[in-house]
CSV table of C-alpha atoms and ligand atoms in Angstrom, one decimal:
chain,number,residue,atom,x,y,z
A,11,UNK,CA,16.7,18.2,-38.2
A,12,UNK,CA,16.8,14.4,-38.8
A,13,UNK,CA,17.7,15.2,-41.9
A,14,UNK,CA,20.7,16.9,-41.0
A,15,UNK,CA,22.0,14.4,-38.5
A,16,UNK,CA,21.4,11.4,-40.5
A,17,UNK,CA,24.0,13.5,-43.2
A,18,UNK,CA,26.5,14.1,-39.8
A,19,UNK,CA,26.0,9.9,-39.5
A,20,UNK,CA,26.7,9.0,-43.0
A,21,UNK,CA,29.7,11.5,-42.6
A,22,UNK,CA,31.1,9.4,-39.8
A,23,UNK,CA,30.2,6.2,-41.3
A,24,UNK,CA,32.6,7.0,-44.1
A,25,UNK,CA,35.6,8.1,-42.2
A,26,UNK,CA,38.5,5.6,-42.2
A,27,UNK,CA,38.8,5.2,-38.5
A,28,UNK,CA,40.4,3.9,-36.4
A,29,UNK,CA,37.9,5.5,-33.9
A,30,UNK,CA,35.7,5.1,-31.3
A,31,UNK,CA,32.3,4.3,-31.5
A,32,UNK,CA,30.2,3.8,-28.4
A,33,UNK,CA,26.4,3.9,-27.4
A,34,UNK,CA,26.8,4.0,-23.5
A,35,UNK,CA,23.5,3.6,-21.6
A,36,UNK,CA,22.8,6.7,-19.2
A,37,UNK,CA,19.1,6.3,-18.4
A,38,UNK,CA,18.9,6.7,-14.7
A,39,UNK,CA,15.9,5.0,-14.5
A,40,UNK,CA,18.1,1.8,-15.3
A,41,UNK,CA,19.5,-0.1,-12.0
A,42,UNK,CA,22.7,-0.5,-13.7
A,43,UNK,CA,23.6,2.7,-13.9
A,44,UNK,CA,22.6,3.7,-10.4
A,45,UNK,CA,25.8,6.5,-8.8
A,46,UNK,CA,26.7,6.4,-12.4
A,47,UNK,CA,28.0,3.0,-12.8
A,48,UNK,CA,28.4,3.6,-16.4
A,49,UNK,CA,31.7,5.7,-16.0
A,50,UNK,CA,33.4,2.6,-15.0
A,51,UNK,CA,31.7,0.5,-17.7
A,52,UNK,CA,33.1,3.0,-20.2
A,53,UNK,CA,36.1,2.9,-18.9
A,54,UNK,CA,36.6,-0.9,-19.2
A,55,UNK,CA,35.0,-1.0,-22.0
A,56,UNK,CA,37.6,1.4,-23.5
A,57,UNK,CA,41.0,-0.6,-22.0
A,58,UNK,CA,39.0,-3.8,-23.2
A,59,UNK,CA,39.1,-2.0,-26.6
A,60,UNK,CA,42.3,-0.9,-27.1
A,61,UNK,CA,41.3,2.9,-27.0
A,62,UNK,CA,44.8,5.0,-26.7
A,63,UNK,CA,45.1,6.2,-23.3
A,64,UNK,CA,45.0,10.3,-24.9
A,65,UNK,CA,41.9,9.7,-26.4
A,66,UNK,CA,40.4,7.5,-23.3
A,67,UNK,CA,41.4,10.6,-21.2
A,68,UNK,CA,39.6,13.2,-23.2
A,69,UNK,CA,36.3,10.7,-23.3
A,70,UNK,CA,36.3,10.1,-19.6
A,71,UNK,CA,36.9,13.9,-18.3
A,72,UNK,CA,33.7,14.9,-20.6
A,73,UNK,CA,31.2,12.0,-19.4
A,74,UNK,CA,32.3,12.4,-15.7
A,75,UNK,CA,32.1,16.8,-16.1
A,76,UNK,CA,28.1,15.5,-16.6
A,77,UNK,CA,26.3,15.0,-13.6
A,78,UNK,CA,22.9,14.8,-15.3
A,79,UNK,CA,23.4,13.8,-19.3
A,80,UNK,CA,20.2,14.6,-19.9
A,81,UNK,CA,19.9,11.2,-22.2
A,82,UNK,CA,19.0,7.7,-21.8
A,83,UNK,CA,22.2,6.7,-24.5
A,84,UNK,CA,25.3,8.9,-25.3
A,85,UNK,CA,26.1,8.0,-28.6
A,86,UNK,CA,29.9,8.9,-28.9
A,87,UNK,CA,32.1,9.0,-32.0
A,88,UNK,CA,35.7,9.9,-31.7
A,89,UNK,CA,39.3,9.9,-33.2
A,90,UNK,CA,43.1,10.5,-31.8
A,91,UNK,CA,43.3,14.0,-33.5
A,92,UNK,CA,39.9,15.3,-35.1
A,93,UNK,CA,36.4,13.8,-34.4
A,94,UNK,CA,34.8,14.2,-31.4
A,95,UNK,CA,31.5,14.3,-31.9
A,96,UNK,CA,28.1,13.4,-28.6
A,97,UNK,CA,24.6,12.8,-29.6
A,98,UNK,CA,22.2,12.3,-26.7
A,99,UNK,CA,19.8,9.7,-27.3
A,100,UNK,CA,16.3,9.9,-26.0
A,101,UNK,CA,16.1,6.1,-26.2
A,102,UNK,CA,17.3,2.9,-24.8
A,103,UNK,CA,19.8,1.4,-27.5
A,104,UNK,CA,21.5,-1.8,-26.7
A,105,UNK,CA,25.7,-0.8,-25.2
A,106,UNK,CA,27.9,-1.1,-27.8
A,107,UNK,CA,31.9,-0.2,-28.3
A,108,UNK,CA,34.1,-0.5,-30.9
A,109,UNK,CA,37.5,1.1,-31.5
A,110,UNK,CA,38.3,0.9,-35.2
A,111,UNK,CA,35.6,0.6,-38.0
A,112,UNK,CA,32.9,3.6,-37.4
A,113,UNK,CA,29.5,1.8,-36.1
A,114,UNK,CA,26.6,3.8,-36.6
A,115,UNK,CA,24.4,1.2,-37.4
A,116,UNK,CA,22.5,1.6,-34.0
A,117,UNK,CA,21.9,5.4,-34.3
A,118,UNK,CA,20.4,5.2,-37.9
A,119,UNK,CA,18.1,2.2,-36.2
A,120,UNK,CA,17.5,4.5,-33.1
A,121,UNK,CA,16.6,7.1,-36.0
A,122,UNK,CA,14.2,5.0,-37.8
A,123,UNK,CA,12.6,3.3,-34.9
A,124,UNK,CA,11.9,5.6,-32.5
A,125,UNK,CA,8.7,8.0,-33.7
A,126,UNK,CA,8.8,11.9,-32.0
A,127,UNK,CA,6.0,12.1,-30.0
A,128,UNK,CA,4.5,15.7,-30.1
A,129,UNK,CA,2.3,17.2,-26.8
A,130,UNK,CA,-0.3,20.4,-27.1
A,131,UNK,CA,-1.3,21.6,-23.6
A,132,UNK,CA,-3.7,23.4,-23.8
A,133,UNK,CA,-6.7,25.5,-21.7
A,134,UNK,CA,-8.9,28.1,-22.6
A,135,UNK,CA,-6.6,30.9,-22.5
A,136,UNK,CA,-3.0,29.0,-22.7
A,137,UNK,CA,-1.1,26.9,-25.6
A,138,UNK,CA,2.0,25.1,-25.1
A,139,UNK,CA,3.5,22.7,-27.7
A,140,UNK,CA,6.6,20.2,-26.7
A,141,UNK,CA,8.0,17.9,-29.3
A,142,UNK,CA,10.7,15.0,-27.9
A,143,UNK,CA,12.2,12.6,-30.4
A,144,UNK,CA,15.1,10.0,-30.4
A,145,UNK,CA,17.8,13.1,-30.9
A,146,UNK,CA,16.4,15.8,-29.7
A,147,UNK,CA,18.7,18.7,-29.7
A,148,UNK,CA,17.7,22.4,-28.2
A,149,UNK,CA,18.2,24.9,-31.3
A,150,UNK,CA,17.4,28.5,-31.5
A,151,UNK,CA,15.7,30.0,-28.7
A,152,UNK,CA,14.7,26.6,-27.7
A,153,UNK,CA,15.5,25.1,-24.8
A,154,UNK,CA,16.0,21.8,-23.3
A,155,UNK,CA,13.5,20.7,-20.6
A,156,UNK,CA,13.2,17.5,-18.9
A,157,UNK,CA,12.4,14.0,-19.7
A,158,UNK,CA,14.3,15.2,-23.7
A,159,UNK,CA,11.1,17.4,-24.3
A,160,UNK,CA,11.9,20.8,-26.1
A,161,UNK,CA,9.2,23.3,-26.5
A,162,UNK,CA,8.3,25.0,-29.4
A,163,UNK,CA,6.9,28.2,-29.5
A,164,UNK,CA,3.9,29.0,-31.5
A,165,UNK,CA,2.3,32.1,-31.8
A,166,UNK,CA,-1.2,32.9,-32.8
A,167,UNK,CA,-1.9,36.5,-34.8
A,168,UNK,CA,-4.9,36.8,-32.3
A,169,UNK,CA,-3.5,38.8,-28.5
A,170,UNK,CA,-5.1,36.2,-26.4
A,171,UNK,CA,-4.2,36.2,-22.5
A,172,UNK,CA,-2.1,33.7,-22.6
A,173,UNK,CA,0.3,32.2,-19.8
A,174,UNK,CA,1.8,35.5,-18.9
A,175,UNK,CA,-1.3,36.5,-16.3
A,176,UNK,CA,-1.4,39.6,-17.9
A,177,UNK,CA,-3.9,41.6,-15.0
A,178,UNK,CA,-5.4,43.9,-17.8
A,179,UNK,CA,-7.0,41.1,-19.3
A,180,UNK,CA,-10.4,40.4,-17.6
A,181,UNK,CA,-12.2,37.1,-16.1
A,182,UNK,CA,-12.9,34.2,-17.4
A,183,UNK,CA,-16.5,35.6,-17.7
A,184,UNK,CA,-16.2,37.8,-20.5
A,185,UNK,CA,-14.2,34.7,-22.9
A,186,UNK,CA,-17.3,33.1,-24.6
A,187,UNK,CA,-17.0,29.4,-25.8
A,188,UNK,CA,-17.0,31.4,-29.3
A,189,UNK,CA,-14.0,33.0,-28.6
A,190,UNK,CA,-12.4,29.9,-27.5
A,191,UNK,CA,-13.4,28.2,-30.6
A,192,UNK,CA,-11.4,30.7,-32.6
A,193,UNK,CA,-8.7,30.4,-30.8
A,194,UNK,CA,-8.7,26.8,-30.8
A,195,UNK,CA,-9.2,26.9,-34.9
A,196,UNK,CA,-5.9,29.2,-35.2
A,197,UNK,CA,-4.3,27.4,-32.9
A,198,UNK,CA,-5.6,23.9,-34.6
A,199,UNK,CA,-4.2,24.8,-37.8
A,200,UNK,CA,-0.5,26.2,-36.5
A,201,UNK,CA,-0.1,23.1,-34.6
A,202,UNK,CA,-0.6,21.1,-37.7
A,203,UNK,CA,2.4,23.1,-39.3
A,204,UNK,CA,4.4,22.6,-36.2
A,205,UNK,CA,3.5,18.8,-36.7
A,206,UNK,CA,4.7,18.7,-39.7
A,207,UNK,CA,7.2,20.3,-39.6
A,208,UNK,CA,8.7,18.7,-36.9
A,209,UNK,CA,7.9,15.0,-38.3
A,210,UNK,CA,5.7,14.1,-35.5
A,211,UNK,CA,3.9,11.2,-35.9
A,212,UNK,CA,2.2,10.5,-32.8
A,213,UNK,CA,0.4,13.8,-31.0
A,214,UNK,CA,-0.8,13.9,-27.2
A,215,UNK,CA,-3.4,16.0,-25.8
A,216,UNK,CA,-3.3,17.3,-22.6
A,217,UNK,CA,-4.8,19.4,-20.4
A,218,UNK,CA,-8.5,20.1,-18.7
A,219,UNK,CA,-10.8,17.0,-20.2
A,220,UNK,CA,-13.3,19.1,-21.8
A,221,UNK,CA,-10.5,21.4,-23.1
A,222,UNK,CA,-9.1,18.5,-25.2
A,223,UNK,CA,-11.6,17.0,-26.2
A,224,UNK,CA,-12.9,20.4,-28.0
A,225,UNK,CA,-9.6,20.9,-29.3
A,226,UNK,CA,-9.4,17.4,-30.6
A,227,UNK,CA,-12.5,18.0,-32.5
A,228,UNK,CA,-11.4,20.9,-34.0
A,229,UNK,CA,-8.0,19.4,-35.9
A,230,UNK,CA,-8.0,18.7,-39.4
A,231,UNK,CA,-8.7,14.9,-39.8
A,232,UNK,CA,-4.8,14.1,-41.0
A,233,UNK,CA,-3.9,15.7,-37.5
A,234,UNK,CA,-6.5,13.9,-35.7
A,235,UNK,CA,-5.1,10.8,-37.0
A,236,UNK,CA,-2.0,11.3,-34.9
A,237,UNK,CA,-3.8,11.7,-31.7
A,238,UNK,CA,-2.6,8.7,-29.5
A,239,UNK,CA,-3.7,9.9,-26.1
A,240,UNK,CA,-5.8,12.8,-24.5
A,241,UNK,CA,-4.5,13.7,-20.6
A,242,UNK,CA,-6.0,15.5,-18.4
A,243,UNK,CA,-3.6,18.1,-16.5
A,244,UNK,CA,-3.6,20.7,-14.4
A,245,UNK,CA,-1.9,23.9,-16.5
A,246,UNK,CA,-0.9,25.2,-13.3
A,247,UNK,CA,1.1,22.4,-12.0
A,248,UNK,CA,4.9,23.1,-11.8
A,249,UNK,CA,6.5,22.6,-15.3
A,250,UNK,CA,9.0,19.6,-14.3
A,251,UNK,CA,5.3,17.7,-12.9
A,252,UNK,CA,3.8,18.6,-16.6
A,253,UNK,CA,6.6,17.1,-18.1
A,254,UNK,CA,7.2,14.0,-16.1
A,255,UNK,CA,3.1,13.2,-16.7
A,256,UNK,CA,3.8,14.0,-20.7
A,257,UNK,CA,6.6,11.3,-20.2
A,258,UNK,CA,4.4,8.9,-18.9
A,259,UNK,CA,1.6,9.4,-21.3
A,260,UNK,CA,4.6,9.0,-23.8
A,261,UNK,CA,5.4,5.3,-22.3
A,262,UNK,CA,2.0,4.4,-21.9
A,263,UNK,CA,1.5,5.0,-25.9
A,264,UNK,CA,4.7,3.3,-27.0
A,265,UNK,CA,3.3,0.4,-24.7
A,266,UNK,CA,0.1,0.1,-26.6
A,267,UNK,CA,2.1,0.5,-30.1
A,268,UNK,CA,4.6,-2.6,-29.0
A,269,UNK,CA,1.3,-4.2,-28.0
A,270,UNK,CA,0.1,-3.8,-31.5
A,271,UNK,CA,3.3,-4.8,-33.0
A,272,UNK,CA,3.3,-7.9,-31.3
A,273,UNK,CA,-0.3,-8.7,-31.9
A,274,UNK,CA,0.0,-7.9,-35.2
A,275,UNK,CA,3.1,-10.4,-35.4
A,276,UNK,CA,0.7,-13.1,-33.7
A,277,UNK,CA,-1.3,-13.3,-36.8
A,278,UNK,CA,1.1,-13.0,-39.3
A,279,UNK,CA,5.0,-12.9,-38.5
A,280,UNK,CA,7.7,-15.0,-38.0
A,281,UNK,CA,9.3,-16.1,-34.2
A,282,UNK,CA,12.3,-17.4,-33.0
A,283,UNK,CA,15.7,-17.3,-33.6
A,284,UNK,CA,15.8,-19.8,-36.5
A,285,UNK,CA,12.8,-18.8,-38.0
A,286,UNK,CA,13.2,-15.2,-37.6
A,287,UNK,CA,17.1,-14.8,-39.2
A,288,UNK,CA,16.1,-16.7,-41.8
A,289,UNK,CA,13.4,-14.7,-43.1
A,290,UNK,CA,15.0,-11.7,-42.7
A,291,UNK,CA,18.2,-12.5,-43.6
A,292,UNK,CA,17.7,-15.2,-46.5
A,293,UNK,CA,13.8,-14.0,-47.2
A,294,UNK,CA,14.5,-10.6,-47.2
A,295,UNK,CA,10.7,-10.7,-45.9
A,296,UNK,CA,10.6,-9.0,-42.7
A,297,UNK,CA,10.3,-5.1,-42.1
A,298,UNK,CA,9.6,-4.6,-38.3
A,299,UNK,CA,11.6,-7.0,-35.6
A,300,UNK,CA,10.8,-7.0,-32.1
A,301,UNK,CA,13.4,-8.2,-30.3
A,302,UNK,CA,14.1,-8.4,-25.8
A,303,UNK,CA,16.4,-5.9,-25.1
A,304,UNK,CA,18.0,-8.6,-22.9
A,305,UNK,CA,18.9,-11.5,-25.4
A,306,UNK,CA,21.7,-13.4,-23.9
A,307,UNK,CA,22.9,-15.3,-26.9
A,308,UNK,CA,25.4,-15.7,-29.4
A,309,UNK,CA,25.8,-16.5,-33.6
A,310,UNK,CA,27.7,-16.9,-35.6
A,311,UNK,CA,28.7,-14.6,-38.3
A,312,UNK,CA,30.7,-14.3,-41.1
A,313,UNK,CA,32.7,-11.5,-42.0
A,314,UNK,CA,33.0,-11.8,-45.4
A,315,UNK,CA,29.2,-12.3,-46.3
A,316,UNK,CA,28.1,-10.3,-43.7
A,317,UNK,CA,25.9,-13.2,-42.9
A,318,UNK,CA,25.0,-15.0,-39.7
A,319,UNK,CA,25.3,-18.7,-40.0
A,320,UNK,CA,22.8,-20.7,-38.8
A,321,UNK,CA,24.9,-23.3,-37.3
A,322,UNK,CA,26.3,-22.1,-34.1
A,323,UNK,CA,29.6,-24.9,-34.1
A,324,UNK,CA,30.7,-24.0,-37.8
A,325,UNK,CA,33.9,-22.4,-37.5
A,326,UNK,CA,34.2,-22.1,-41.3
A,327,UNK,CA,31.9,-20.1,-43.5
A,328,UNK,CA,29.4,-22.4,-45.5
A,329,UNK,CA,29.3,-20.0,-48.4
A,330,UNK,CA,33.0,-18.4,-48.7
A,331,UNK,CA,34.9,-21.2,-46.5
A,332,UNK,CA,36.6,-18.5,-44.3
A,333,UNK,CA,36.4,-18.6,-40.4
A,334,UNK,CA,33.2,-17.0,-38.9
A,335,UNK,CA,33.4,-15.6,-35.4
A,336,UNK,CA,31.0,-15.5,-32.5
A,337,UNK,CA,28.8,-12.6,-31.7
A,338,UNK,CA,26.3,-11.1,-29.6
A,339,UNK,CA,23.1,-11.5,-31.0
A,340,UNK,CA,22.0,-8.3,-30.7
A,341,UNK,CA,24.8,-6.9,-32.6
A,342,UNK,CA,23.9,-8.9,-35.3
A,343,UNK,CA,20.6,-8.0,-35.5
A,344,UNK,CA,21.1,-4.7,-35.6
A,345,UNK,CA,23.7,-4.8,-38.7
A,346,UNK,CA,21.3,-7.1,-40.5
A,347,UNK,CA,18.1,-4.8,-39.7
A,348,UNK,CA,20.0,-2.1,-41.2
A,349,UNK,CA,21.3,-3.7,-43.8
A,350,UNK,CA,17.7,-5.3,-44.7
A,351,UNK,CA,16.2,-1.8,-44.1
A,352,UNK,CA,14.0,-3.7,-41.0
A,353,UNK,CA,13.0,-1.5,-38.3
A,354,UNK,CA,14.0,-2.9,-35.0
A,355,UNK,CA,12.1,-2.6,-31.5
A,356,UNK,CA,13.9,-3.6,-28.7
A,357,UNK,CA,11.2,-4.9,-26.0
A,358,UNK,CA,12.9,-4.0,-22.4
A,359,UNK,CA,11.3,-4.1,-19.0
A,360,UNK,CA,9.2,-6.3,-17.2
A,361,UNK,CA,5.7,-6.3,-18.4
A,362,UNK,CA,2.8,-8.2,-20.7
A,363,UNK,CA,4.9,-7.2,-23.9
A,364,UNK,CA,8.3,-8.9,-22.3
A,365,UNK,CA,6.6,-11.9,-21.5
A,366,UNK,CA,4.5,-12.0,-24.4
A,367,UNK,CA,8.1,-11.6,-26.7
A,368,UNK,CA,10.0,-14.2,-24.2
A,369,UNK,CA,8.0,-17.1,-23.6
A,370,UNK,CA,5.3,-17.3,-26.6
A,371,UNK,CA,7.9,-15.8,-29.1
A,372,UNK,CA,11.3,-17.4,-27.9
A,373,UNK,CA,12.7,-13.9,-27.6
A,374,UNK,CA,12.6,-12.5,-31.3
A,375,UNK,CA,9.7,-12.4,-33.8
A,376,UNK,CA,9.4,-10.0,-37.1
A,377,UNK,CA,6.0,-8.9,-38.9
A,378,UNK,CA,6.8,-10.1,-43.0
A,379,UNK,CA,6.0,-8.5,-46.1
A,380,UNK,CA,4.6,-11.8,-47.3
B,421,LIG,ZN1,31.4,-16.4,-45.7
């Protein structure tokens, strides 16, 4: 499925444009966006651009037909006559518009960066599996549930009571813990194929403690590598309850994983702005940035070189001697990640990891090869 949309990028990156390219942020959860602010953001953003008022037109009736956009970023790629084409993002990528040039460069980072998460809920008798990723799109019989999670259906050869509360199924009595363990072992090895198959990287647990844990201990040891949390949940609790506690468990993990990153870059990375362009920019020695999704600054960059310039007040290019222009930082570092195939965390929120990235790394730090 990555696959397939990384090849419907690439097809829009090579597209001669002029079109629109715009990541605008959705996520409710966002104070921004409260009684959907971003519709007028958009539209600004659009007359700031240049956008021609057709094409404006057609992009504003579809974001304002969707009350809920089910996303925290529509990513949205469209031309005069022709493309029109809306990913839903399940993660926070910094708002970006451009009318002209295709810019994909933040969905192939969003693509990279962002690892699906897969979640087995399980009890004795019941088996659910839910994968969400940075894209995740509904296909088949699949369907789209909250929080971006999409459940996949897996079915074991063996007809255990399961879910439907079947009544000619009897008691809890007559299931021995042997029983269970077979089920569990089927089960173990069909949610391994569903892992991989999916590309999940990063597997939660959830459901009655004990449940779990026996589960846990019967995956294959490349599966039980994966397993970055074990919840316990009530399989009876109303679906949208399971998946808002899935989506927490899901934060909590990518908490500890930034948490790591930045530890990790502690003891042997690179920090600040200076520091940190120039080794991934003139080094070519860093592969993970973590950088605050807030980072009110501006470079310098130069078109020509697709460099940024160190110097903030050099209006000519140092290398090619043509004019360099001011941007956002952020949009710089995400062309340069990509370029530099970096991945790139943005750090947003209020918490250890923000302060942590703000005042003991000056904002931007990378973990280097060397
Ligand atoms: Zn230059």
């Amino acid at each position: 499925m990555a696959q397939d949309l990384r090849q419907a990028i690439t097809s829009v990156a090579g597209r001669p444009g002029p079109l629109l390219s715009a990541y605008l942020s959705v996520n409710a959860d966002i104070p921004e966006n409260q009684r959907r602010a971003y519709l007028v953001r958009l539209r600004d953003a659009m007359n700031d651009e240049g956008v021609p008022e057709g094409l404006q037109q057609r992009v504003r009736e579809y974001t304002e037909d969707e009350t809920h956009p089910g996303a925290r970023t529509l990513a949205i790629f469209a031309e005069e006559d022709g493309l029109f084409e809306i990913y839903r993002l399940q993660v926070d990528v910094p708002e970006s518009f451009r009318w002209g040039d295709p810019y994909v460069a933040p969905l192939m980072l969003a693509l990279d960066e962002y690892e699906p998460y897969g979640a087995a809920v399980l009890d004795a008798e019941r088996f659910r599996y839910f994968v969400v990723s940075p894209l995740s799109t509904a296909h088949g019989d699949e369907e789209m549930k909250a929080n971006g999670f999409r459940e996949v259906n897996v079915h074991p050869s063996e007809p255990y009571p399961r879910g439907g509360g079947s009544t000619d199924l009897d008691p809890a009595g007559r299931k021995h813990q042997s029983n269970i363990h077979t089920f569990y072992k089927e089960l173990a090895g069909l949610t391994r194929d569903v892992t991989f198959r999916e590309g999940v990287q990063r597997l939660i647990l959830a459901g009655p403690r004990e449940r779990t844990a026996e589960f846990r201990r019967t995956l294959p040891n490349d599966l039980q590598e994966r397993v970055v949390a074990e919840e316990h949940v009530d399989l009876g609790a109303p679906e949208g309850e399971l998946l808002d506690r899935l989506e927490a468990v899901r934060e909590r993990a990518e908490h500890e994983r930034e948490k790591e990153l930045l530890d990790k870059i502690r003891e042997s990375g690179v920090r600040g702005l200076d520091e940190t362009v120039a080794a991934l920019q003139e080094e070519n020695r860093v592969y993970h940035l973590a950088a605050l999704w807030e980072l009110e600054a501006d470079i310098r960059w130069c078109d020509n070189d697709q460099l940024a310039i160190h110097d903030v007040s050099s209006e000519e290019c140092p290398f090619c001697g043509r004019k360099t222009r001011l941007r956002t930082l952020t949009d710089v570092l995400i062309d340069l990640a990509a370029a530099r195939g970096a991945r790139l965390d943005f750090v947003l929120g209020e918490d250890e990891n923000t302060e942590t990235l703000r005042d003991e790394f000056g904002g931007i730090a990378g973990l280097t090869r060397f």
